C-alpha positions as a printed NumPy array, in Angstrom:
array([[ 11.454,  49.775,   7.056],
       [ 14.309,  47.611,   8.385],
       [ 12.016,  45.842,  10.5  ],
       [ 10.015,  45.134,   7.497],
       [ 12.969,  43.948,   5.771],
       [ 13.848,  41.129,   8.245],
       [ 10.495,  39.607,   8.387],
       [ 10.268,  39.279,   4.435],
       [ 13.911,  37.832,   4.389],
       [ 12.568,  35.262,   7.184],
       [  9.321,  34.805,   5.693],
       [ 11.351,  34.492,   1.866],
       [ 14.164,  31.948,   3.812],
       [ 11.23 ,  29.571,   5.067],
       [  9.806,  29.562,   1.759],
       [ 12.692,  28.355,   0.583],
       [ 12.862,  25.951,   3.281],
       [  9.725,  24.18 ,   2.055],
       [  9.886,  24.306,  -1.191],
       [ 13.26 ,  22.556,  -1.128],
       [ 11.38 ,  20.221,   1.313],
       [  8.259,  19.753,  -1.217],
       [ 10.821,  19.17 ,  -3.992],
       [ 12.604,  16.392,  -2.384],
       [  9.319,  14.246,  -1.34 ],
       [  8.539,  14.884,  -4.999],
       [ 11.719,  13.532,  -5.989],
       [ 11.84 ,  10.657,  -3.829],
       [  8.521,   9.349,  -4.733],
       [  8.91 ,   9.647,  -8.441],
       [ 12.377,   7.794,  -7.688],
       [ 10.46 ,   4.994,  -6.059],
       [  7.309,   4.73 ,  -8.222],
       [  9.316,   4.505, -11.879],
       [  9.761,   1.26 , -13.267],
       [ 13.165,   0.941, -12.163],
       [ 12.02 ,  -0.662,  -8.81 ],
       [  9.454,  -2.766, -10.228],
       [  6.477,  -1.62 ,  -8.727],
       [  8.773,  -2.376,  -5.155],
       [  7.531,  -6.374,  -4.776],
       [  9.415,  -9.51 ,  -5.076],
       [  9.814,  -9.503,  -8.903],
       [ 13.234,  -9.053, -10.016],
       [ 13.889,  -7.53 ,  -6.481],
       [ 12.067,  -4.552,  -6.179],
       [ 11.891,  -5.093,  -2.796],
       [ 15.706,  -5.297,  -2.447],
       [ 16.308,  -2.465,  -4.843],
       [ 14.414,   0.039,  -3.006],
       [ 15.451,  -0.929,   0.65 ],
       [ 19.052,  -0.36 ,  -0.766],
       [ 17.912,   2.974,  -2.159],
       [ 16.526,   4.278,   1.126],
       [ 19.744,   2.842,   3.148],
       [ 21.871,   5.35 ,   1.185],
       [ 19.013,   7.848,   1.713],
       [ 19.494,   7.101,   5.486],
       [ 23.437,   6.995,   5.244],
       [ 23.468,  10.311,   3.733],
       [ 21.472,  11.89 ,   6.544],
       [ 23.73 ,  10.31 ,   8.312],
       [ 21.418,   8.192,  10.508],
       [ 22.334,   5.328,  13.035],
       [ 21.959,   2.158,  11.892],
       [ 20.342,   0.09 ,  14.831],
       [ 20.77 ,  -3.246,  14.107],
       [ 24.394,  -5.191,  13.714],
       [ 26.038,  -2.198,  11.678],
       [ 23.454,  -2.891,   9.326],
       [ 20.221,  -0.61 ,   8.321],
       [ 18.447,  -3.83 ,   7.569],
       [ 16.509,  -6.163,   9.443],
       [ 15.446,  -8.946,   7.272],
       [ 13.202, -11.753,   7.822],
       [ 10.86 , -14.228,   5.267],
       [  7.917, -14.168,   3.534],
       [  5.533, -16.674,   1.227],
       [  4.481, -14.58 ,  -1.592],
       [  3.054, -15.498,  -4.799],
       [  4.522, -13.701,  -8.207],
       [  4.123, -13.265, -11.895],
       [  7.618, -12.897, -12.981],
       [  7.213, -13.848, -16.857],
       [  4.615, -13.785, -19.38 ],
       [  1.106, -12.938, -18.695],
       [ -1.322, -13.128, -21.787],
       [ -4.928, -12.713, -22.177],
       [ -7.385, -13.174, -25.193],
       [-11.193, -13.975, -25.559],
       [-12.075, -15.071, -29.214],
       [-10.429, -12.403, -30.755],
       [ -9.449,  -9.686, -28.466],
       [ -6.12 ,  -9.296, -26.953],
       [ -6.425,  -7.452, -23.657],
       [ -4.415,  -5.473, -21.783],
       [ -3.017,  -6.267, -18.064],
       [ -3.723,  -3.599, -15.316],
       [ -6.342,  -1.814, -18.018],
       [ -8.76 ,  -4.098, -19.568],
       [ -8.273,  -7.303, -16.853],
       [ -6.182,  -8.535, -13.435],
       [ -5.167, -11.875, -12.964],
       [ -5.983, -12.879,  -8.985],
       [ -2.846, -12.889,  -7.07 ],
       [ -3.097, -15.9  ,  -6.032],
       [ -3.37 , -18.007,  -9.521],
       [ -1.015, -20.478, -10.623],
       [ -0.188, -21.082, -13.995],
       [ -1.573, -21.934, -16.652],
       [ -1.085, -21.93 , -20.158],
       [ -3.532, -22.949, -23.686],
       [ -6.796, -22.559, -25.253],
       [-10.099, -23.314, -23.34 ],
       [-13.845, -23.393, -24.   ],
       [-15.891, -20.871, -22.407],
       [-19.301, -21.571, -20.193],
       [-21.562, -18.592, -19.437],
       [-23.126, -17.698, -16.427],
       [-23.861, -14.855, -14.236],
       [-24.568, -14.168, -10.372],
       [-28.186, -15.17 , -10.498],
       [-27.54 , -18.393, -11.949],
       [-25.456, -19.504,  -9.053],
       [-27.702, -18.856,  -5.815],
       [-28.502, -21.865,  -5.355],
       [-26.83 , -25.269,  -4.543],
       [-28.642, -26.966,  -7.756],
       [-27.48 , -24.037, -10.178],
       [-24.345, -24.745,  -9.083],
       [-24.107, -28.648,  -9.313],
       [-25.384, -28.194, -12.988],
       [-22.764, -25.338, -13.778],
       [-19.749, -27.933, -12.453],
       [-21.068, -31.083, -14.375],
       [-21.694, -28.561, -17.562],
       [-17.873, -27.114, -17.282],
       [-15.557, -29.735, -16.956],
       [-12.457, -28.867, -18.916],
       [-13.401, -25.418, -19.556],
       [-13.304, -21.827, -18.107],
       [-16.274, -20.011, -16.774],
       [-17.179, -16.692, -17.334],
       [-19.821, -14.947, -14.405],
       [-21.436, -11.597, -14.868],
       [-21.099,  -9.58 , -11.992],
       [-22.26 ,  -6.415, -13.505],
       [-25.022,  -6.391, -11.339],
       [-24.053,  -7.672,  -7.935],
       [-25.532,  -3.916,  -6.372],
       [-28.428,  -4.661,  -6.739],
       [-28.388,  -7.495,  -5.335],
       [-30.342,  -8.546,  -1.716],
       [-27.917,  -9.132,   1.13 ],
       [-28.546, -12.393,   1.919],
       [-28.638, -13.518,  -2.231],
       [-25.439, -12.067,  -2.601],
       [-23.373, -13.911,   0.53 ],
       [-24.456, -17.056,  -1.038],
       [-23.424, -16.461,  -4.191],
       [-20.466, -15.217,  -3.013],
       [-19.937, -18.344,  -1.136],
       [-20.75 , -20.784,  -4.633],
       [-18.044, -18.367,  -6.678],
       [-15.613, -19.125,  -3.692],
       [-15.85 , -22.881,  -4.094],
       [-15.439, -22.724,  -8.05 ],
       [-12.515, -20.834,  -7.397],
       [-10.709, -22.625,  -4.532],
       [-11.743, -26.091,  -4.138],
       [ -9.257, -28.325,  -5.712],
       [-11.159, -31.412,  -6.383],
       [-12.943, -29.586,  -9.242],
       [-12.536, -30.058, -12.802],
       [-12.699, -26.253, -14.   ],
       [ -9.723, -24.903, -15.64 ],
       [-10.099, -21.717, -14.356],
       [-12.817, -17.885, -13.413],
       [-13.201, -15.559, -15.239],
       [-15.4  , -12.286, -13.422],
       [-16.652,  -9.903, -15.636],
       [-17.664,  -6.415, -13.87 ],
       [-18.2  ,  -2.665, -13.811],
       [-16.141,  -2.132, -10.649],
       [-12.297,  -0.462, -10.558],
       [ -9.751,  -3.262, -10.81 ],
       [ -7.758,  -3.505,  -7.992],
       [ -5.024,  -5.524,  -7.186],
       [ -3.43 ,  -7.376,  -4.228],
       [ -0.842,  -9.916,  -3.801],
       [ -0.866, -13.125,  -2.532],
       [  1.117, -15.593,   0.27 ],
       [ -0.42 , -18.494,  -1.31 ],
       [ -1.236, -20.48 ,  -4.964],
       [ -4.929, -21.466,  -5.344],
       [ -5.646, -24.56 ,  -7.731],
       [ -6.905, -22.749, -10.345],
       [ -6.517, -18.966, -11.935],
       [ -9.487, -16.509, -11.691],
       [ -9.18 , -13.452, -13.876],
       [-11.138, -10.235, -12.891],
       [-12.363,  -8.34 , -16.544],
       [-13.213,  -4.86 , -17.248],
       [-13.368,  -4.574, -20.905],
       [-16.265,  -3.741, -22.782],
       [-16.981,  -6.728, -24.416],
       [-19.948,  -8.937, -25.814],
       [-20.041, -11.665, -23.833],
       [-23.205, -13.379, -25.067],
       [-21.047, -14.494, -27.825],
       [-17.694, -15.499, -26.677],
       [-16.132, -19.127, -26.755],
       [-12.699, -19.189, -25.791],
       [-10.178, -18.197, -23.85 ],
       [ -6.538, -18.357, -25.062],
       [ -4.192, -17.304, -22.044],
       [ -0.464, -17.672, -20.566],
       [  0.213, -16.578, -16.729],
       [  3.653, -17.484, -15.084],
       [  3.44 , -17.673, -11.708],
       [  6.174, -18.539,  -9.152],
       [  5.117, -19.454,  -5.622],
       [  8.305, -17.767,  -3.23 ],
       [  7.834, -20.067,  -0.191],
       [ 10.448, -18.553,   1.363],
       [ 11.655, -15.391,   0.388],
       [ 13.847, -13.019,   2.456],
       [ 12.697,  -9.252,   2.203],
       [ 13.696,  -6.819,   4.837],
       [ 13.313,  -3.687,   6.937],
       [ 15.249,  -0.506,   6.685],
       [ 15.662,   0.963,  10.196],
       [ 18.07 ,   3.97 ,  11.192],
       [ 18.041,   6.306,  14.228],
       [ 18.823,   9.884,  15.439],
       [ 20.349,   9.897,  18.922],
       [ 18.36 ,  12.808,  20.969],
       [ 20.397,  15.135,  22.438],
       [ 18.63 ,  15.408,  26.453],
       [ 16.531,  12.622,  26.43 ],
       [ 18.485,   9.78 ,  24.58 ],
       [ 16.881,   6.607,  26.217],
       [ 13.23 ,   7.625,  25.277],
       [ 12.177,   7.128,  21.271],
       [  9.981,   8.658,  18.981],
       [  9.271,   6.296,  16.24 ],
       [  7.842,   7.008,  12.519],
       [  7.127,   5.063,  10.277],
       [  5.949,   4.047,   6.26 ],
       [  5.827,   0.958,   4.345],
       [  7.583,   0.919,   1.231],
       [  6.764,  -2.344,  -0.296],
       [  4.118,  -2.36 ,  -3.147],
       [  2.512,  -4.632,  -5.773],
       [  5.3  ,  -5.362,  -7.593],
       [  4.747,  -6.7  , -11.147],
       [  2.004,  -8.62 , -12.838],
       [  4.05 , -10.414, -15.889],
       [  6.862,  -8.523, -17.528],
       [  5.679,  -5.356, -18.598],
       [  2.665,  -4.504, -16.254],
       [  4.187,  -2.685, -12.529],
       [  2.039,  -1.053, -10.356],
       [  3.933,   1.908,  -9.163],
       [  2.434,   3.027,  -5.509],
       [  2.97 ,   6.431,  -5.294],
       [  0.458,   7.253,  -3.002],
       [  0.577,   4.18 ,  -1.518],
       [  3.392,   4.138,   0.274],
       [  6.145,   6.261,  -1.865],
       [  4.46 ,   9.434,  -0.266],
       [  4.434,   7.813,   3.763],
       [  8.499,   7.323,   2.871],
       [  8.951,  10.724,   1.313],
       [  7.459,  12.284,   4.557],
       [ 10.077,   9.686,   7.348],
       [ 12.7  ,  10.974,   5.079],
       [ 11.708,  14.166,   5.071],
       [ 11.376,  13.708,   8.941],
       [ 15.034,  12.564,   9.119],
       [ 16.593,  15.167,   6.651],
       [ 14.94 ,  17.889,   9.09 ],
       [ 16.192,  16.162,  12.53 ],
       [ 19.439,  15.528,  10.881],
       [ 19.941,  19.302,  10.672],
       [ 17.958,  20.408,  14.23 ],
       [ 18.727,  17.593,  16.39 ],
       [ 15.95 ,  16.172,  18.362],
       [ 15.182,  16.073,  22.295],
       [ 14.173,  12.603,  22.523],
       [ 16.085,   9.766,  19.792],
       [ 14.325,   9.742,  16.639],
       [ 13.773,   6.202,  14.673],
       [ 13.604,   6.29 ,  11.435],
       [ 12.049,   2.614,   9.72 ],
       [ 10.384,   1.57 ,   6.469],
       [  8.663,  -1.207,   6.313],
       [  8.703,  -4.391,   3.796],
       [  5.333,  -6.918,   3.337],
       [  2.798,  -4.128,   4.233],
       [  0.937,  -5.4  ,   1.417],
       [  1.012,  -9.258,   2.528],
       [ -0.398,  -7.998,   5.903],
       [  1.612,  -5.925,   8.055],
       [  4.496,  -8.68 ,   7.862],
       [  7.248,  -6.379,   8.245],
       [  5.584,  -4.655,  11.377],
       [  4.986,  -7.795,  13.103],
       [  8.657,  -8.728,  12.682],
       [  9.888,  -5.541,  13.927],
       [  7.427,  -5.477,  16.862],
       [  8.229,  -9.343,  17.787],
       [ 11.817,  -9.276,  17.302],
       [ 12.306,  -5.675,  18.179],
       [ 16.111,  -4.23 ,  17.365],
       [ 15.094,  -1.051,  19.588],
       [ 13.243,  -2.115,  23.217],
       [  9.408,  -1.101,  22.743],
       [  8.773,  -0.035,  26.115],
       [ 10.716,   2.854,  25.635],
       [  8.79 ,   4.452,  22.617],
       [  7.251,   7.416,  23.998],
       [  5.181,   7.774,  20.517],
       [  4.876,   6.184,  17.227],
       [  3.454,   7.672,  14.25 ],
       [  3.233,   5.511,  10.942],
       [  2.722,   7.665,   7.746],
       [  0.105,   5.8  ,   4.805],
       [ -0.94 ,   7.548,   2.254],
       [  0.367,  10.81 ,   2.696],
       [  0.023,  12.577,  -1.195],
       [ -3.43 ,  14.231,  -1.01 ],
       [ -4.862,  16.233,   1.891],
       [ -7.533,  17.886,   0.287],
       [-10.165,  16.824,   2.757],
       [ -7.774,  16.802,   5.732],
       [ -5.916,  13.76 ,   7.422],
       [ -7.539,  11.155,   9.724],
       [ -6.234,   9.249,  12.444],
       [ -6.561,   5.915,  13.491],
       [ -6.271,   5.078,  17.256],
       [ -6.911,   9.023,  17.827],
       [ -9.857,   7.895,  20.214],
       [ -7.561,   6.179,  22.105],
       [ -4.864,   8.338,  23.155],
       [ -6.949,  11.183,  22.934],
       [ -4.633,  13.684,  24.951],
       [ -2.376,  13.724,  21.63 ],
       [ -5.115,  13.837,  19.549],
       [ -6.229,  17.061,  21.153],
       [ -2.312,  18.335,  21.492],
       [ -2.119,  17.433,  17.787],
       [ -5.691,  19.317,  16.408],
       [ -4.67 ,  22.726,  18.539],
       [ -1.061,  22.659,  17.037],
       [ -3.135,  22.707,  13.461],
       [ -6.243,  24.82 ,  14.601],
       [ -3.287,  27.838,  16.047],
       [ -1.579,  27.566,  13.008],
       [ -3.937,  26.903,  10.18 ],
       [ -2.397,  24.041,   8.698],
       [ -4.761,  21.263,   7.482],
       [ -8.501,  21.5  ,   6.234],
       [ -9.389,  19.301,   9.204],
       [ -8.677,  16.722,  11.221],
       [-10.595,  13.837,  11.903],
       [-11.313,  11.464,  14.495],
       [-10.879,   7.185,  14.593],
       [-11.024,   4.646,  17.115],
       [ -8.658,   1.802,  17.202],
       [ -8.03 ,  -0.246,  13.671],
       [ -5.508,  -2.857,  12.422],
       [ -5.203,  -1.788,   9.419],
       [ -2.293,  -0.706,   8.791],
       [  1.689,  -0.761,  10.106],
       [  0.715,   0.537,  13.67 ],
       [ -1.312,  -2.542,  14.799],
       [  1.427,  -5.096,  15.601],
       [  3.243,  -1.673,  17.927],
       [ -0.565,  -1.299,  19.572],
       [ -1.095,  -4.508,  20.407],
       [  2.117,  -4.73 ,  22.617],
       [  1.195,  -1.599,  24.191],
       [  2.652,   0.99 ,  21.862],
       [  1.195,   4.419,  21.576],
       [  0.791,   5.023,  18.69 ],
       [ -1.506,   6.663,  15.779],
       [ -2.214,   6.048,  12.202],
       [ -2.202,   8.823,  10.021],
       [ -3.562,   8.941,   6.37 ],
       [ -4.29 ,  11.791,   3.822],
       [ -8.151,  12.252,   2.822],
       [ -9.718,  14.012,  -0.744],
       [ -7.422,  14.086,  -4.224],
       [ -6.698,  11.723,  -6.535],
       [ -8.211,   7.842,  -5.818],
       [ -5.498,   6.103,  -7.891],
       [ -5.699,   2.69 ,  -4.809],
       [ -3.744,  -0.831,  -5.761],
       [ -3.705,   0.084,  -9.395],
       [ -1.565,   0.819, -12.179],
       [ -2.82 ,   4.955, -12.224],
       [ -1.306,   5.607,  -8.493],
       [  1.37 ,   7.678, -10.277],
       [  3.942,  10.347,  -9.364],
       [  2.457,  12.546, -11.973],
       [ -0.739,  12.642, -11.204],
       [ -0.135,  12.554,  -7.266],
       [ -0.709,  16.094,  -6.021],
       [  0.789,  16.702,  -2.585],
       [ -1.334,  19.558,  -1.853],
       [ -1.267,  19.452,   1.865],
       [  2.451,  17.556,   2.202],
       [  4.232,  20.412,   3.663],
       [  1.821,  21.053,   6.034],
       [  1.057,  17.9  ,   7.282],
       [  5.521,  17.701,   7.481],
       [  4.958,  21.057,   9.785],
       [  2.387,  19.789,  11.821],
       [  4.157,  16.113,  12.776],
       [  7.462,  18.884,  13.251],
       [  5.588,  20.803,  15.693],
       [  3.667,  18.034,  17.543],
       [  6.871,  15.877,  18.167],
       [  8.331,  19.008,  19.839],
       [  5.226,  19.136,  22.041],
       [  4.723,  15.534,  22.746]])
């Protein structure tokens, strides 16, 4: 009976443990994806407001900063933004940013009333369709119906893709601006540069064999040379001091498109930072072997900027990462995790599928060669080891405005947290 006792007070103490642990990723990422950081981009310094929010996170962990006294490491960026008014109507119908349409990140502005010219993807296969559409909408926008690009034959469909290009980006035109009507998910990106003319990408149900006009307002602000930064803090290892593990999120986003339209990235990346500081509340308590580095990453979204400034101006010296793991993605786990570069250094792949297979942690594991796409690539290409790890399965809220905390599960988040735990011991 007493030995019962003691393993339900263990087993009832480690419950505890986790839960604590599952409510303070929750907490974190519904911190980061609420409006109050602005969808974390370079509109009225989201950016800025959430690396100061995960400094204090690190300074109450009490983590080393490892660069100048500083947690930061900051560097530029070129980024195209939509800090004002955005407005949208066809004839009559007012429309809705992030729901019903998406303005391409890369428009400038542009502000009045325009006529509409109608076309769709098989009208523009051909260099003559095209010449004819130009000379027919000078002044005006143009609307193309995309609806039924699938079906499509490859070789059609590149050079149509290749005509809608040119309407979009060549500057010499005379076309006010594109407007894309489809079926597909909208989904956003942002932009380091400003294109000549603004191309709109519409969703709502409309009748377009009888619109006319377009009535619109988009304020955009080209950023030549804005300076974001890096949030970087370390755990000093207690035997092996001068050898690093390294983990890693990004916690840039989207940002805003126009004043009242954020996308909040809760998924993508609030749950990769809820699991590094996770990571470092856990090693702040059970210090570490080797020194633990703690960093979250700005300009993700803008292509692995903040990564490549870390990895060529490194504040730590990269030959003496034994490992680096960078967390994307980490709110679902339904289908299991997959990992990038696991091909590669297979040894930990292997160490890393046994830790989960002896304690039946994750649905599955699976298997990817090497990739740049994501934080790890600029680490890999100067000879990093490294993996990328993402969730699979769940919710498929991706660079919209429906990647919420509310609707973002965490089903597997604990065990995925005890799995990276148990692997860095091994490692």
């Amino acid at each position: 009976m007493q030995k019962f006792r003691l393993i339900l007070i263990l087993l009832l103490v480690q419950f505890t443990g986790f839960s604590q642990d599952l409510d303070y990723a929750g907490n974190i990422i519904k911190k980061l994806a609420s409006p109050e950081f602005k969808g974390r981009g370079y509109v009225e310094n989201g950016d800025k407001k959430s690396a100061d929010f995960i400094s204090s996170e690190f300074r109450n962990l009490g983590l080393t900063p490892v660069t100048k006294k500083s947690y930061y490491q900051k560097f530029n960026i070129a980024v195209n933004t939509f800090p004002k008014r955005v407005f949208f109507r066809i004839d009559e119908n007012e429309l809705v940013a992030g729901s019903d349409f998406i303005i391409e990140s890369s428009s400038p502005s542009v502000n009045g009333k325009f006529r509409i010219v109608k076309t769709s993807r098989s009208q523009l296969d051909t260099e003559a369709k095209l010449e004819s559409l130009i000379k027919n909408a000078d002044g005006s926008f143009i609307l193309i119906d995309s609806r039924d690009k699938k079906n499509e034959k490859p070789e059609v469909s590149k050079q149509t893709d290749e005509n809608i290009n040119f309407l979009k980006h060549d500057p010499q035109l005379n076309i006010k601006g594109i407007i894309i009507y489809t079926s597909d998910k909208l989904t956003w990106e942002i932009s380091s540069k400003q294109n000549p003319r603004p191309v709109i990408t519409l969703i709502k149900e409309l009748d377009i064999n009888s619109v006319a006009s377009v009535e619109l307002t988009i304020d955009a602000k080209f950023l030549p040379n804005y300076t974001t930064q890096n949030v970087i803090g370390s755990i000093k290892g207690t035997s092996k001091p001068d050898s690093m593990i390294v983990v890693l999120a990004h916690y840039d986003h989207l940002g805003k498109m126009g004043k009242d339209t954020y996308f909040p990235g809760a998924n993508d990346n609030a749950s990769g930072v809820a699991m590094i500081l996770n990571l470092a509340k856990y090693y702040s308590k059970n210090k570490p072997e080797y020194t633990m580095v703690f960093v979250a990453l700005s300009a993700e979204e803008l292509g692995i900027l903040g990564a490549r400034a870390f990895a060529d101006n490194p504040p730590v010296d990269l030959k003496k990462i034994k490992f680096l793991v960078n967390f994307d993605l980490a709110g679902t786990g339904e289908e299991g995790v997959r990992v990038v570069n696991g091909s590669v250094f297979r040894d930990k792949f292997d160490l890393l599928t046994r830790i989960n297979e002896e304690q039946l942690l994750l649905p599955k594991i699976d298997i990817r060669g090497a990739a740049c796409n994501s934080d790890h690539c600029p680490f890999y290409q100067k000879g990093v080891p490294c993996f990328y790890i993402y969730t699979q399965g769940g919710i498929k809220a991706y660079h919209d405005i429906y990647d919420k905390s509310e609707t973002l599960p965490l089903t597997e988040f604990i065990d995925y947290y005890r799995l990276m735990i148990e692997f860095f011991s091994k490692i």
